[in-house]
Tab-separated table of C-alpha atoms and ligand atoms in Angstrom:
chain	number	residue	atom	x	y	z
A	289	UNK	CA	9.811	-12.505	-0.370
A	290	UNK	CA	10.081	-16.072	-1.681
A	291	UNK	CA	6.524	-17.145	-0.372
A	292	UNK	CA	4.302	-14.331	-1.999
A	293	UNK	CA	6.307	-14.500	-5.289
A	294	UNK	CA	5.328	-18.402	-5.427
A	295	UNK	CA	1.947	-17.560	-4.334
A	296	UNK	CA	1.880	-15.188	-6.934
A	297	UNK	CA	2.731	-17.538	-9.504
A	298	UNK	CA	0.635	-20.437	-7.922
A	299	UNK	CA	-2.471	-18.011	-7.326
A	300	UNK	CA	-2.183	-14.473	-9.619
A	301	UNK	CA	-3.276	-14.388	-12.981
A	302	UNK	CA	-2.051	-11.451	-15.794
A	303	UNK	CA	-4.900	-10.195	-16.835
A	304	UNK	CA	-2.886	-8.503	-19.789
A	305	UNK	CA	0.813	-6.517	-19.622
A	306	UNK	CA	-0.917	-3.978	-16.944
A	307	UNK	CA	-3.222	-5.855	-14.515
A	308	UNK	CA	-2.991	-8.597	-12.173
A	309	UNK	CA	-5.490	-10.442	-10.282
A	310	UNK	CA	-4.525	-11.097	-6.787
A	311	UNK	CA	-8.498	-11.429	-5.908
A	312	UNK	CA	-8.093	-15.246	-4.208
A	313	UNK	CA	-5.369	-14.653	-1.329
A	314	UNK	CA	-5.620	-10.601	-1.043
A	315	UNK	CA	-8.323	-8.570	-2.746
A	316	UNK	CA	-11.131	-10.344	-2.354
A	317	UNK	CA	-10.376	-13.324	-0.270
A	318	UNK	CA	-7.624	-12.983	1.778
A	319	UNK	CA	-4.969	-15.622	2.989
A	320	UNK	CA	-4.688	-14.698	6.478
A	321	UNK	CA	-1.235	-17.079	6.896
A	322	UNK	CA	0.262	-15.412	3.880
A	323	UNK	CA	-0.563	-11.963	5.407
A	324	UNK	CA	1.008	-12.844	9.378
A	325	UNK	CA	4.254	-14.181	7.105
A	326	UNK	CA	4.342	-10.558	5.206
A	327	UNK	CA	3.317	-8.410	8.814
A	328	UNK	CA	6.472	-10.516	10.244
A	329	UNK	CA	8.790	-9.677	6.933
A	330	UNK	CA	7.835	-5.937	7.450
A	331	UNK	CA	8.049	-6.243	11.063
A	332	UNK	CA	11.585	-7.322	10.513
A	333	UNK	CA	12.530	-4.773	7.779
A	334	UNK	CA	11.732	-2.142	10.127
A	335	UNK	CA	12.655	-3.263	13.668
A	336	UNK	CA	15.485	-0.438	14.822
A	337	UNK	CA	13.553	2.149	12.631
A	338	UNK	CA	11.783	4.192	15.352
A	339	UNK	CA	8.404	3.532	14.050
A	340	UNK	CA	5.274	4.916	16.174
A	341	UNK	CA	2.540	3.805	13.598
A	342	UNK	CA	1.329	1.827	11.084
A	343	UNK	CA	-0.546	3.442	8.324
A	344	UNK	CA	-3.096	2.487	5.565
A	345	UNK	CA	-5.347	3.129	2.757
A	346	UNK	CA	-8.624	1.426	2.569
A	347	UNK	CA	-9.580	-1.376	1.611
A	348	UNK	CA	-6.627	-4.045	0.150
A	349	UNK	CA	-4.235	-2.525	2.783
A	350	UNK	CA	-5.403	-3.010	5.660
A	351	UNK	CA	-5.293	-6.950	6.228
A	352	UNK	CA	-1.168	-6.981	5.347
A	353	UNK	CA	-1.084	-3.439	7.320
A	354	UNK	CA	-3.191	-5.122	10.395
A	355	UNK	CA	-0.567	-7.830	10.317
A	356	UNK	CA	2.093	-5.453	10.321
A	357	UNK	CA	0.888	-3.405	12.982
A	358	UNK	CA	0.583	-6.493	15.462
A	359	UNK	CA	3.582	-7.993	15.008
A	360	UNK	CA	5.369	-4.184	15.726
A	361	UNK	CA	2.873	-3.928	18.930
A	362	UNK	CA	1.867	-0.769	17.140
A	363	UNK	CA	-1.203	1.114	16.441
A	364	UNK	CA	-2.857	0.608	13.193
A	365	UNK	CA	-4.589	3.753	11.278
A	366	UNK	CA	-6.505	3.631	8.147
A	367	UNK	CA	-6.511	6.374	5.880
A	368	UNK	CA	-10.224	6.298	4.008
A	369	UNK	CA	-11.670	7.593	0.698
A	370	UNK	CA	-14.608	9.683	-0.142
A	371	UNK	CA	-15.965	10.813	-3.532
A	372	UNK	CA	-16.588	14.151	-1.897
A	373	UNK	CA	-14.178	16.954	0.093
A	374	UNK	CA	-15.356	17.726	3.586
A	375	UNK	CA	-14.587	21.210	4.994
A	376	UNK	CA	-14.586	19.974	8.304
A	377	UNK	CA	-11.625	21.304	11.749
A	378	UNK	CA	-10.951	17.158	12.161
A	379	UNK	CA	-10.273	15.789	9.153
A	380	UNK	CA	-7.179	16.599	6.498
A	381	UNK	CA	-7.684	15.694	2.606
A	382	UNK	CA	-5.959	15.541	-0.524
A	383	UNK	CA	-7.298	14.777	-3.906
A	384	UNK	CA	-5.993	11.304	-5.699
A	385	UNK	CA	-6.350	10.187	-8.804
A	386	UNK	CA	-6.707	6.631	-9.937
A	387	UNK	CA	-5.714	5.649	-13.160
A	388	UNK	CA	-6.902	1.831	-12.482
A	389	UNK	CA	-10.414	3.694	-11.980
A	390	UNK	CA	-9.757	6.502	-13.785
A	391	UNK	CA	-11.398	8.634	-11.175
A	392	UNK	CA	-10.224	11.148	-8.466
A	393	UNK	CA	-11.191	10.333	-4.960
A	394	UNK	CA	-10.323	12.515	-1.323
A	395	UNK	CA	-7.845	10.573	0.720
A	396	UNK	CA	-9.120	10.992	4.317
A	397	UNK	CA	-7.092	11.303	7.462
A	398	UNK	CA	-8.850	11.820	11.116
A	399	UNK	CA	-5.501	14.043	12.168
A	400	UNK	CA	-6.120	12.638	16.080
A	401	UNK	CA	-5.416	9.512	14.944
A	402	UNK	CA	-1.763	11.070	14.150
A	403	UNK	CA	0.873	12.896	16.743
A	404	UNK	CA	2.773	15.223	15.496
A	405	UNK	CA	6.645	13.592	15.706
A	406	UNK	CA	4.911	10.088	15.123
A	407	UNK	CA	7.102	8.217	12.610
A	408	UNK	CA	4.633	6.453	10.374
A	409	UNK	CA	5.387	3.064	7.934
A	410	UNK	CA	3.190	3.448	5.067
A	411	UNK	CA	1.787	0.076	3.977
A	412	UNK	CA	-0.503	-0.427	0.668
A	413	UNK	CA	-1.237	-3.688	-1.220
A	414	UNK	CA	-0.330	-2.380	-4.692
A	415	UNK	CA	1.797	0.215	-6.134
A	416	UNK	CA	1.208	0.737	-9.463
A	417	UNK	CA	1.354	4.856	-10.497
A	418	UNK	CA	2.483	5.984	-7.097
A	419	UNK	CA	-0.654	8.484	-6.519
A	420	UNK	CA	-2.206	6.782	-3.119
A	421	UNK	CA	1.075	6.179	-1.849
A	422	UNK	CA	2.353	10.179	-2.148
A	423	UNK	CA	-1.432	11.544	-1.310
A	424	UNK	CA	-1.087	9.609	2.043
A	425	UNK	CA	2.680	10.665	2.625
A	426	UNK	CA	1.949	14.241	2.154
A	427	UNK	CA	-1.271	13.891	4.332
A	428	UNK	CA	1.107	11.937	6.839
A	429	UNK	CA	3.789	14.959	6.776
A	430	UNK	CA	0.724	17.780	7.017
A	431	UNK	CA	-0.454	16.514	10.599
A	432	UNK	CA	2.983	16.419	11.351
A	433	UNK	CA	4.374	13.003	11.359
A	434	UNK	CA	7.137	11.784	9.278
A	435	UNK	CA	7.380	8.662	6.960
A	436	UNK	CA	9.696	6.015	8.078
A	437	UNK	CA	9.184	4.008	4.509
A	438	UNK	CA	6.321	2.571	2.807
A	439	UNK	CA	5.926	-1.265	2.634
A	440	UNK	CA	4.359	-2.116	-0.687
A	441	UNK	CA	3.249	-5.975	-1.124
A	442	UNK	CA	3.275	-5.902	-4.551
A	443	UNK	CA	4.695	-3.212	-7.060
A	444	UNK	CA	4.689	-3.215	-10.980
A	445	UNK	CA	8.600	-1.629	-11.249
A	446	UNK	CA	7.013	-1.026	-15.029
A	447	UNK	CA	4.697	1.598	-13.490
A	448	UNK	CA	6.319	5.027	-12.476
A	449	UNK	CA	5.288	4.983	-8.725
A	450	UNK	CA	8.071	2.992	-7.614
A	451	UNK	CA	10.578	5.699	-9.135
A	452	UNK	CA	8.487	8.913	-8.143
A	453	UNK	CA	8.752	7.343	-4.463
A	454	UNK	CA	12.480	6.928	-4.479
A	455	UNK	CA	12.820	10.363	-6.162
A	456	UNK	CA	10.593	11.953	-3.698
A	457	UNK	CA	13.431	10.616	-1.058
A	458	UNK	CA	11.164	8.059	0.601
A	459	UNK	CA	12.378	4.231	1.652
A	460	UNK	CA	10.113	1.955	-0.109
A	461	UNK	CA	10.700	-1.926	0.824
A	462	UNK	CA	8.573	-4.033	-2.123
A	463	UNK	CA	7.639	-7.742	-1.141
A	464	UNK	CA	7.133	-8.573	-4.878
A	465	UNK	CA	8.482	-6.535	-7.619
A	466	UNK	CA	6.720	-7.618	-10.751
A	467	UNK	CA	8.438	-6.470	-13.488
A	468	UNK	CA	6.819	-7.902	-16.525
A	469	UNK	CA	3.115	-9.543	-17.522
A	470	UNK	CA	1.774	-10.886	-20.161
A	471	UNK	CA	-1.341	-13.001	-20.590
A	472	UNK	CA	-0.363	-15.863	-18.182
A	473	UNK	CA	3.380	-14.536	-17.132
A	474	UNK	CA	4.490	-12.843	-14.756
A	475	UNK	CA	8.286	-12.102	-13.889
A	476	UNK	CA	9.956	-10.933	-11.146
A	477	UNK	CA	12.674	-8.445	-10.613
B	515	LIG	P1	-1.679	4.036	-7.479
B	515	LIG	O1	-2.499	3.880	-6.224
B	515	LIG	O2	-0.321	3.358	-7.388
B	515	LIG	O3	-1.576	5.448	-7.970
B	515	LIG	O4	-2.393	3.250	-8.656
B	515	LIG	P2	-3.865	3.296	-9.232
B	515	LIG	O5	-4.532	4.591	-8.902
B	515	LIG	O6	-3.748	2.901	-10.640
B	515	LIG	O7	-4.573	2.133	-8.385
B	515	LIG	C1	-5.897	2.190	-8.041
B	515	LIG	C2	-6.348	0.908	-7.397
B	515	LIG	O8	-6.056	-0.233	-8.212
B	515	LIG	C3	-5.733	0.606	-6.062
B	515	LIG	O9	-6.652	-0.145	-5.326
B	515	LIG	C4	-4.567	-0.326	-6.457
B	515	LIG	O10	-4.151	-1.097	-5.370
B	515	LIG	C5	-5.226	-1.148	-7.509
B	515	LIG	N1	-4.363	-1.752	-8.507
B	515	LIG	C6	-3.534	-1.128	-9.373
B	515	LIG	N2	-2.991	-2.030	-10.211
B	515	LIG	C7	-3.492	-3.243	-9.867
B	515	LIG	C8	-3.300	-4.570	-10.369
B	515	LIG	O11	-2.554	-4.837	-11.326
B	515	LIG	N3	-3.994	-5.564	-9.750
B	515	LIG	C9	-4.840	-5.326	-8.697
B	515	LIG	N4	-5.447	-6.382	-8.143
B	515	LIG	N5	-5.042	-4.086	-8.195
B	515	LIG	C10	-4.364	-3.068	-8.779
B	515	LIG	P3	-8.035	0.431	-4.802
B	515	LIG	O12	-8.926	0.879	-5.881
B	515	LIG	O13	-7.653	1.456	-3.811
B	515	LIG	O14	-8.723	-0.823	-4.225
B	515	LIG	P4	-8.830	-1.432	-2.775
B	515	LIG	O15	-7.557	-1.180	-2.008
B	515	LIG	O16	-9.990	-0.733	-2.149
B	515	LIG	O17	-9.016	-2.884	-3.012
């Protein structure tokens, strides 16, 4: 997607060759514009696909996710984390780990917030080592629903979780595929 690459550019900065700050138009402030241009990109990705829901993980996601979800006239659910596991009849969890944070965290899903049959497009700001995005899939598949794909706004293809997504069979459309970084660059697949 032309626009977010050059908004990348314009906007990002390479921290070093494994993090990029995206804090101005999507982490911290968000570009609202930028994000109804990248709801209306998924939107058209997956028109025909038989989605019932749009699906997040707090916080990042939820503003391109929200964007999706309206343009698809679809319901939007957010998928939250807590440091602790809840033994609770309404809620499903997995454990994640982030490397960024180097920390596990439970990935929390309210399962009445889910049909069983729904088809569900996964969307997530970053994909970096793939661990959010398959903790919220196999969440997704436990209360029953299947994943149509998972939108990702920006991947680093130099991180594994692009390839453990494929390999795990899922359709993952990426907005921005950074492939390289370096103090001040950034390239694109
Ligand atoms: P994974 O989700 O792909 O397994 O990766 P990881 O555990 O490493 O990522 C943890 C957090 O760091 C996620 O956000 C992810 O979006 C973010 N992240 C990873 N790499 C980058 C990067 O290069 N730049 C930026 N800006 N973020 C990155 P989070 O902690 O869940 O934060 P939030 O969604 O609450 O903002």
């Amino acid at each position: 997607m032309e626009l977010l690459k050059q908004k990348i550019l314009e906007c990002g900065r390479a921290l070093d060759e494994h993090v990029l700050l995206v804090d101005s138009f999507l982490n911290n402030q968000v570009d609202v514009k930028l994000m109804q241009e990248i709801g209306r990109e998924f939107a058209g990705r997956y028109a025909g696909a038989g989605v019932t829901r749009v699906v997040t993980i707090e916080s990042s996601g939820i503003a391109p996710a929200a964007m999706t979800a309206l343009e698809m006239d679809l319901p939007l659910v957010i998928l939250k984390k807590s440091k602790s596991s809840i033994l609770k009849d309404d809620i499903l969890q997995t454990e994640v780990f982030s490397f960024t944070k180097n920390a596990p965290y439970q990935l929390t899903l309210k399962p009445q917030f889910i049909q069983p049959g729904d088809r569900v497009l996964l969307i997530d700001d970053f994909l970096a080592n793939g661990e959010a995005a398959l903790g919220a899939s196999s969440l997704l598949e436990r209360a029953g629903a299947q994943v149509a794909g998972i939108g990702i706004v920006i991947a680093k293809t130099f991180q594994p979780g692009l390839k453990k997504l494929t390999e795990a069979g899922y359709r993952v459309d990426v907005l921005a595929p950074v492939k390289r970084m370096a103090a001040g660059v950034i390239e694109f697949d």
